Short mmCIF file of C-alpha atoms in Angstrom, two decimals:
data_model
loop_
_atom_site.label_atom_id
_atom_site.label_comp_id
_atom_site.label_asym_id
_atom_site.label_seq_id
_atom_site.Cartn_x
_atom_site.Cartn_y
_atom_site.Cartn_z
CA UNK A 1 -176.39 -34.45 98.64
CA UNK A 2 -177.21 -31.98 95.86
CA UNK A 3 -174.39 -29.54 95.15
CA UNK A 4 -175.26 -25.85 95.45
CA UNK A 5 -173.77 -23.55 92.81
CA UNK A 6 -173.88 -19.77 93.19
CA UNK A 7 -174.75 -18.06 89.90
CA UNK A 8 -173.91 -14.34 89.84
CA UNK A 9 -175.81 -12.39 87.19
CA UNK A 10 -178.05 -15.43 86.87
CA UNK A 11 -181.11 -13.50 85.71
CA UNK A 12 -179.34 -12.23 82.60
CA UNK A 13 -179.21 -13.75 79.13
CA UNK A 14 -176.38 -16.25 79.49
CA UNK A 15 -176.78 -16.76 83.23
CA UNK A 16 -180.45 -17.73 82.94
CA UNK A 17 -179.73 -20.33 80.27
CA UNK A 18 -176.98 -21.75 82.51
CA UNK A 19 -179.48 -21.97 85.39
CA UNK A 20 -181.63 -24.24 83.19
CA UNK A 21 -178.66 -26.46 82.36
CA UNK A 22 -177.56 -26.60 86.01
CA UNK A 23 -181.00 -27.85 87.06
CA UNK A 24 -181.03 -30.40 84.22
CA UNK A 25 -177.58 -31.63 85.30
CA UNK A 26 -178.74 -32.17 88.89
CA UNK A 27 -177.21 -29.10 90.58
CA UNK A 28 -179.06 -26.63 92.81
CA UNK A 29 -178.47 -23.08 91.57
CA UNK A 30 -178.68 -20.13 93.95
CA UNK A 31 -179.09 -17.00 91.84
CA UNK A 32 -178.03 -13.43 92.62
CA UNK A 33 -178.64 -10.46 90.35
CA UNK A 34 -178.96 -6.68 90.74
CA UNK A 35 -181.59 -6.25 87.95
CA UNK A 36 -179.25 -4.07 85.86
CA UNK A 37 -180.19 -6.13 82.80
CA UNK A 38 -183.23 -8.06 84.02
CA UNK A 39 -186.98 -7.43 84.18
CA UNK A 40 -188.68 -7.61 87.58
CA UNK A 41 -191.77 -9.82 87.95
CA UNK A 42 -194.02 -7.77 90.18
CA UNK A 43 -195.89 -10.16 92.45
CA UNK A 44 -192.86 -12.02 93.83
CA UNK A 45 -190.13 -9.43 93.27
CA UNK A 46 -188.27 -11.99 91.15
CA UNK A 47 -186.61 -11.62 87.76
CA UNK A 48 -189.11 -12.64 85.09
CA UNK A 49 -186.46 -14.92 83.55
CA UNK A 50 -186.13 -16.91 86.80
CA UNK A 51 -189.91 -16.94 87.25
CA UNK A 52 -190.27 -18.55 83.82
CA UNK A 53 -187.48 -21.07 84.44
CA UNK A 54 -189.32 -22.23 87.57
CA UNK A 55 -192.41 -22.92 85.43
CA UNK A 56 -190.39 -24.49 82.62
CA UNK A 57 -188.47 -26.81 84.97
CA UNK A 58 -191.28 -27.26 87.54
CA UNK A 59 -189.05 -26.27 90.44
CA UNK A 60 -188.32 -23.48 92.92
CA UNK A 61 -185.15 -21.43 92.56
CA UNK A 62 -183.59 -19.48 95.41
CA UNK A 63 -183.03 -15.89 94.31
CA UNK A 64 -181.42 -12.92 96.08
CA UNK A 65 -181.40 -9.36 94.80
CA UNK A 66 -177.75 -8.50 95.39
CA UNK A 67 -175.09 -6.30 93.83
CA UNK A 68 -171.59 -7.76 94.16
CA UNK A 69 -170.39 -4.28 95.16
CA UNK A 70 -172.35 -4.92 98.39
CA UNK A 71 -169.61 -6.76 100.28
CA UNK A 72 -171.62 -7.26 103.52
CA UNK A 73 -174.55 -8.67 101.52
CA UNK A 74 -172.19 -11.11 99.80
CA UNK A 75 -170.69 -12.17 103.14
CA UNK A 76 -174.18 -12.81 104.50
CA UNK A 77 -175.03 -15.05 101.53
CA UNK A 78 -171.86 -17.14 101.93
CA UNK A 79 -172.55 -17.56 105.65
CA UNK A 80 -176.01 -18.92 104.82
CA UNK A 81 -174.93 -21.43 102.15
CA UNK A 82 -172.22 -24.00 101.54
CA UNK A 83 -171.44 -23.61 97.84
CA UNK A 84 -169.49 -26.25 95.92
CA UNK A 85 -168.69 -23.75 93.15
CA UNK A 86 -169.45 -20.30 91.74
CA UNK A 87 -170.40 -19.35 88.18
CA UNK A 88 -169.56 -15.67 87.76
CA UNK A 89 -171.51 -13.84 85.03
CA UNK A 90 -172.30 -10.53 86.75
CA UNK A 91 -170.85 -7.42 85.13
CA UNK A 92 -171.34 -4.63 82.63
CA UNK A 93 -170.87 -5.91 79.11
CA UNK A 94 -171.38 -3.37 76.30
CA UNK A 95 -168.28 -2.63 74.21
CA UNK A 96 -169.44 0.79 72.97
CA UNK A 97 -170.65 1.91 76.38
CA UNK A 98 -167.33 0.88 77.93
CA UNK A 99 -165.49 3.21 75.55
CA UNK A 100 -167.77 6.07 76.67
CA UNK A 101 -167.76 5.18 80.39
CA UNK A 102 -164.43 3.45 81.13
CA UNK A 103 -164.20 4.32 84.83
CA UNK A 104 -167.67 2.90 85.48
CA UNK A 105 -166.66 -0.36 83.81
CA UNK A 106 -163.43 -0.63 85.77
CA UNK A 107 -165.15 0.19 89.07
CA UNK A 108 -168.10 -2.18 88.64
CA UNK A 109 -166.50 -5.17 86.93
CA UNK A 110 -163.19 -5.24 88.80
CA UNK A 111 -164.49 -4.35 92.27
CA UNK A 112 -167.35 -6.85 92.02
CA UNK A 113 -164.99 -9.65 90.98
CA UNK A 114 -162.46 -8.79 93.68
CA UNK A 115 -165.20 -8.82 96.33
CA UNK A 116 -166.38 -12.20 95.08
CA UNK A 117 -162.90 -13.76 95.08
CA UNK A 118 -162.12 -12.48 98.57
CA UNK A 119 -165.42 -13.68 100.02
CA UNK A 120 -165.01 -17.07 98.32
CA UNK A 121 -161.54 -17.35 99.85
CA UNK A 122 -162.80 -16.39 103.31
CA UNK A 123 -165.50 -19.08 103.15
CA UNK A 124 -163.38 -21.85 101.64
CA UNK A 125 -165.16 -21.94 98.28
CA UNK A 126 -162.35 -22.66 95.84
CA UNK A 127 -164.07 -23.61 92.57
CA UNK A 128 -164.93 -20.97 89.97
CA UNK A 129 -166.21 -20.81 86.41
CA UNK A 130 -165.65 -17.32 85.01
CA UNK A 131 -167.56 -15.76 82.14
CA UNK A 132 -164.76 -14.23 80.08
CA UNK A 133 -164.74 -13.06 76.48
CA UNK A 134 -162.90 -13.29 73.19
CA UNK A 135 -162.38 -9.53 73.53
CA UNK A 136 -159.32 -10.37 75.66
CA UNK A 137 -157.53 -11.32 72.42
CA UNK A 138 -157.81 -7.81 70.98
CA UNK A 139 -157.22 -7.45 67.24
CA UNK A 140 -156.48 -11.01 66.09
CA UNK A 141 -152.88 -11.73 65.09
CA UNK A 142 -153.99 -14.99 63.50
CA UNK A 143 -157.25 -16.77 62.73
CA UNK A 144 -158.80 -18.93 63.99
CA UNK A 145 -157.96 -17.81 67.51
CA UNK A 146 -156.71 -20.52 69.86
CA UNK A 147 -156.03 -20.22 73.58
CA UNK A 148 -152.32 -19.59 72.95
CA UNK A 149 -153.11 -16.38 71.06
CA UNK A 150 -151.62 -13.35 72.89
CA UNK A 151 -154.03 -11.59 75.25
CA UNK A 152 -154.16 -8.12 76.75
CA UNK A 153 -154.06 -6.01 73.60
CA UNK A 154 -157.72 -5.25 74.15
CA UNK A 155 -159.38 -2.62 71.95
CA UNK A 156 -161.93 -1.44 74.54
CA UNK A 157 -162.31 -1.08 78.34
CA UNK A 158 -164.88 -3.91 78.53
CA UNK A 159 -162.31 -6.33 77.11
CA UNK A 160 -159.66 -4.96 79.47
CA UNK A 161 -161.87 -5.65 82.49
CA UNK A 162 -162.25 -9.27 81.38
CA UNK A 163 -158.48 -9.53 80.88
CA UNK A 164 -157.72 -7.99 84.29
CA UNK A 165 -160.18 -10.33 86.03
CA UNK A 166 -158.61 -13.32 84.26
CA UNK A 167 -155.20 -12.18 85.54
CA UNK A 168 -156.55 -11.78 89.10
CA UNK A 169 -157.93 -15.33 89.01
CA UNK A 170 -154.75 -16.80 87.50
CA UNK A 171 -152.56 -15.11 90.11
CA UNK A 172 -154.83 -16.23 92.92
CA UNK A 173 -154.80 -19.84 91.67
CA UNK A 174 -150.98 -19.73 91.62
CA UNK A 175 -150.89 -18.48 95.19
CA UNK A 176 -153.61 -20.81 96.48
CA UNK A 177 -152.93 -24.34 95.22
CA UNK A 178 -156.31 -25.67 96.35
CA UNK A 179 -158.15 -23.31 93.97
CA UNK A 180 -159.57 -24.45 90.63
CA UNK A 181 -160.88 -22.08 87.99
CA UNK A 182 -162.06 -22.42 84.41
CA UNK A 183 -162.00 -19.22 82.35
CA UNK A 184 -164.40 -19.47 79.42
CA UNK A 185 -163.72 -17.08 76.56
CA UNK A 186 -167.01 -16.65 74.73
CA UNK A 187 -167.31 -15.59 71.17
CA UNK A 188 -170.79 -14.27 70.24
CA UNK A 189 -173.77 -15.93 71.97
CA UNK A 190 -177.10 -15.74 70.13
CA UNK A 191 -180.35 -17.70 69.99
CA UNK A 192 -182.65 -18.66 72.83
CA UNK A 193 -184.08 -21.65 74.66
CA UNK A 194 -186.22 -23.77 72.32
CA UNK A 195 -189.29 -23.24 74.54
CA UNK A 196 -189.32 -19.54 73.62
CA UNK A 197 -189.74 -18.75 77.34
CA UNK A 198 -186.30 -17.22 77.93
CA UNK A 199 -183.98 -15.32 75.63
CA UNK A 200 -182.00 -12.12 75.28
CA UNK A 201 -184.00 -9.07 76.39
CA UNK A 202 -181.69 -6.03 76.41
CA UNK A 203 -182.88 -3.12 78.53
CA UNK A 204 -182.93 -0.10 76.21
CA UNK A 205 -181.32 -0.08 72.78
CA UNK A 206 -179.58 -3.42 72.10
CA UNK A 207 -175.79 -3.27 71.97
CA UNK A 208 -175.44 -6.62 70.22
CA UNK A 209 -176.25 -7.31 66.58
CA UNK A 210 -178.78 -10.14 66.73
CA UNK A 211 -181.18 -8.71 69.33
CA UNK A 212 -181.26 -5.50 67.29
CA UNK A 213 -181.90 -7.43 64.06
CA UNK A 214 -184.71 -9.37 65.75
CA UNK A 215 -186.29 -6.16 67.03
CA UNK A 216 -186.21 -4.70 63.52
CA UNK A 217 -187.88 -7.86 62.21
CA UNK A 218 -190.64 -7.70 64.86
CA UNK A 219 -191.19 -3.96 64.27
CA UNK A 220 -189.77 -2.53 67.50
CA UNK A 221 -186.94 -0.80 65.62
CA UNK A 222 -187.15 0.86 62.21
CA UNK A 223 -183.71 0.15 60.83
CA UNK A 224 -180.46 -1.65 61.62
CA UNK A 225 -177.24 0.37 61.51
CA UNK A 226 -174.37 -1.70 60.09
CA UNK A 227 -171.22 -0.18 61.55
CA UNK A 228 -168.68 -0.19 58.73
CA UNK A 229 -168.68 -1.89 55.33
CA UNK A 230 -165.01 -1.32 54.49
CA UNK A 231 -163.41 -4.06 56.59
CA UNK A 232 -161.18 -6.65 54.93
CA UNK A 233 -163.89 -9.33 54.99
CA UNK A 234 -166.09 -11.23 52.54
CA UNK A 235 -168.54 -8.32 52.13
CA UNK A 236 -166.82 -5.50 54.04
CA UNK A 237 -168.85 -5.99 57.23
CA UNK A 238 -167.51 -7.38 60.50
CA UNK A 239 -167.16 -11.17 60.86
CA UNK A 240 -167.86 -12.93 64.15
CA UNK A 241 -168.19 -16.45 65.54
CA UNK A 242 -171.83 -16.85 66.63
CA UNK A 243 -172.63 -19.62 69.11
CA UNK A 244 -176.03 -20.81 70.34
CA UNK A 245 -176.56 -19.75 73.95
CA UNK A 246 -177.68 -23.28 74.90
CA UNK A 247 -174.42 -24.70 73.51
CA UNK A 248 -172.62 -22.06 75.58
CA UNK A 249 -174.57 -23.01 78.71
CA UNK A 250 -173.71 -26.69 78.23
CA UNK A 251 -170.05 -25.62 78.02
CA UNK A 252 -170.39 -24.23 81.55
CA UNK A 253 -171.64 -27.59 82.85
CA UNK A 254 -168.65 -29.28 81.20
CA UNK A 255 -166.39 -26.68 82.89
CA UNK A 256 -168.03 -27.34 86.26
CA UNK A 257 -167.25 -31.04 85.90
CA UNK A 258 -163.65 -30.21 84.92
CA UNK A 259 -163.22 -28.43 88.28
CA UNK A 260 -163.68 -31.78 90.02
CA UNK A 261 -160.39 -32.97 88.48
CA UNK A 262 -158.50 -30.36 90.59
CA UNK A 263 -157.51 -28.78 87.30
CA UNK A 264 -155.89 -25.60 88.64
CA UNK A 265 -156.58 -22.66 86.32
CA UNK A 266 -157.66 -23.56 82.78
CA UNK A 267 -158.71 -21.44 79.80
CA UNK A 268 -161.04 -22.54 76.99
CA UNK A 269 -162.59 -20.90 73.96
CA UNK A 270 -166.32 -21.48 73.48
CA UNK A 271 -167.19 -20.90 69.84
CA UNK A 272 -168.06 -22.80 66.68
CA UNK A 273 -164.94 -22.09 64.64
CA UNK A 274 -167.09 -20.52 61.89
CA UNK A 275 -167.21 -16.80 61.09
CA UNK A 276 -170.24 -15.00 59.60
CA UNK A 277 -170.47 -11.37 58.50
CA UNK A 278 -173.09 -8.88 59.64
CA UNK A 279 -174.84 -9.02 56.27
CA UNK A 280 -174.78 -12.82 56.26
CA UNK A 281 -176.48 -12.74 59.66
CA UNK A 282 -179.09 -10.28 58.38
CA UNK A 283 -179.90 -12.66 55.51
CA UNK A 284 -180.09 -15.65 57.88
CA UNK A 285 -182.54 -13.78 60.14
CA UNK A 286 -184.62 -12.70 57.14
CA UNK A 287 -184.94 -16.39 56.23
CA UNK A 288 -185.85 -17.45 59.79
CA UNK A 289 -188.41 -14.67 60.28
CA UNK A 290 -189.81 -14.30 56.78
CA UNK A 291 -189.40 -10.53 57.26
CA UNK A 292 -187.34 -7.95 55.40
CA UNK A 293 -184.73 -6.41 57.68
CA UNK A 294 -184.08 -2.80 56.71
CA UNK A 295 -180.49 -1.66 57.28
CA UNK A 296 -178.21 1.27 56.55
CA UNK A 297 -174.44 1.54 56.52
CA UNK A 298 -173.01 3.66 59.35
CA UNK A 299 -169.43 4.62 60.32
CA UNK A 300 -167.27 2.09 62.14
CA UNK A 301 -167.61 1.96 65.93
CA UNK A 302 -164.62 2.69 68.12
CA UNK A 303 -163.15 -0.52 69.51
CA UNK A 304 -164.55 -2.86 66.83
CA UNK A 305 -162.34 -5.26 64.84
CA UNK A 306 -162.74 -6.82 61.39
CA UNK A 307 -162.86 -10.55 62.11
CA UNK A 308 -162.89 -12.80 65.14
CA UNK A 309 -163.59 -16.52 65.24
CA UNK A 310 -162.49 -19.36 67.47
CA UNK A 311 -160.42 -22.48 67.35
CA UNK A 312 -162.59 -24.47 69.80
CA UNK A 313 -160.68 -27.77 69.62
CA UNK A 314 -159.16 -27.58 73.12
CA UNK A 315 -162.61 -27.47 74.72
CA UNK A 316 -163.60 -30.52 72.69
CA UNK A 317 -160.44 -32.37 73.69
CA UNK A 318 -160.39 -31.54 77.43
CA UNK A 319 -164.02 -30.75 78.28
CA UNK A 320 -165.69 -33.15 75.87
CA UNK A 321 -167.71 -30.19 74.62
CA UNK A 322 -168.55 -29.14 71.07
CA UNK A 323 -171.14 -26.71 69.72
CA UNK A 324 -174.08 -28.62 68.23
CA UNK A 325 -176.41 -26.01 66.77
CA UNK A 326 -175.95 -24.52 63.28
CA UNK A 327 -176.69 -20.96 62.16
CA UNK A 328 -180.16 -21.82 60.89
CA UNK A 329 -181.17 -23.26 64.27
CA UNK A 330 -179.70 -20.28 66.14
CA UNK A 331 -181.79 -17.87 64.08
CA UNK A 332 -184.94 -20.02 64.30
CA UNK A 333 -184.71 -20.15 68.10
CA UNK A 334 -184.01 -16.42 68.31
CA UNK A 335 -187.02 -15.67 66.13
CA UNK A 336 -189.25 -17.99 68.17
CA UNK A 337 -188.27 -16.08 71.33
CA UNK A 338 -188.78 -12.69 69.69
CA UNK A 339 -192.09 -13.53 68.03
CA UNK A 340 -193.51 -15.10 71.22
CA UNK A 341 -192.22 -12.16 73.28
CA UNK A 342 -192.43 -9.11 71.00
CA UNK A 343 -191.63 -6.73 73.85
CA UNK A 344 -189.34 -9.12 75.72
CA UNK A 345 -190.01 -10.14 79.30
CA UNK A 346 -192.29 -7.14 79.78
CA UNK A 347 -195.04 -9.30 78.22
CA UNK A 348 -195.33 -10.88 81.65
CA UNK A 349 -195.59 -14.58 82.29
CA UNK A 350 -197.66 -15.64 79.29
CA UNK A 351 -195.81 -15.36 75.96
CA UNK A 352 -197.88 -15.12 72.80
CA UNK A 353 -198.56 -18.44 71.09
#
């Protein structure tokens, strides 16, 4: 019998790519999303990302418009289905916005996760893959960052919500011995599916570097603001570990399989182990797109750090997972998505050739 996996936030950037990998791995994803960062496809009232995955994979995907703050709606869903596991992506995720709106981030991210955990417990669903973040490490005390690096010294409310949710899950797994959870600490996902059909389509002004760079290259934005050029890095701009979103999605499938070992609560970094600066990324995207990317130096953003890159060896050792795609491929796939979909999913169902 095919295993059903609930995917919260499954219409978003990372969630949608994981839906593809779940289908390829033989699972049946059931997707919920509240459209906070997804485009609605009019005829069927579906997220455009899920609509396109159905065409790409030649399948039907069960979708429910649901906010995890809606506890009765969540209960109803769990009564309808017998899930073998949950992949939890849903949540607000912009660092800068979290600094400006901390209470909103705490209310949405923590309450949604608490609702999910309680409903899972009530319906005997005890397997969870959680979408965490390298922001839980705060300002790095050493590089590269391994899973033993201290956590909790987060520099922004978004990171704190991820840390608090991790702690909730860890405590629950200690109390309930039949629970298994894998907490995946992402570094910086970029790129897109090689088909060009799905990718990152931020609603409004992009909060992340690469979508903004791509929108400058395609002409949707005039100029990139580089926040700070006085960090202690190779060129003064912030250094991050960028990982292809498909590599990241495959890491979730490896985590799902790890749950079957009754692993208890495990934590893994998903990154490449390589750090690239903002200006290095700009140059890489210029090469991929053949376009000049205009930028200006702006003041540092509150909550940002100088450098952050992973030690991903534990995931390779215990999950059998390792990032496969290099920087050139990440930028090529991102540019393919952006050039085929110059205005994102609002193009509708037929990307430009």
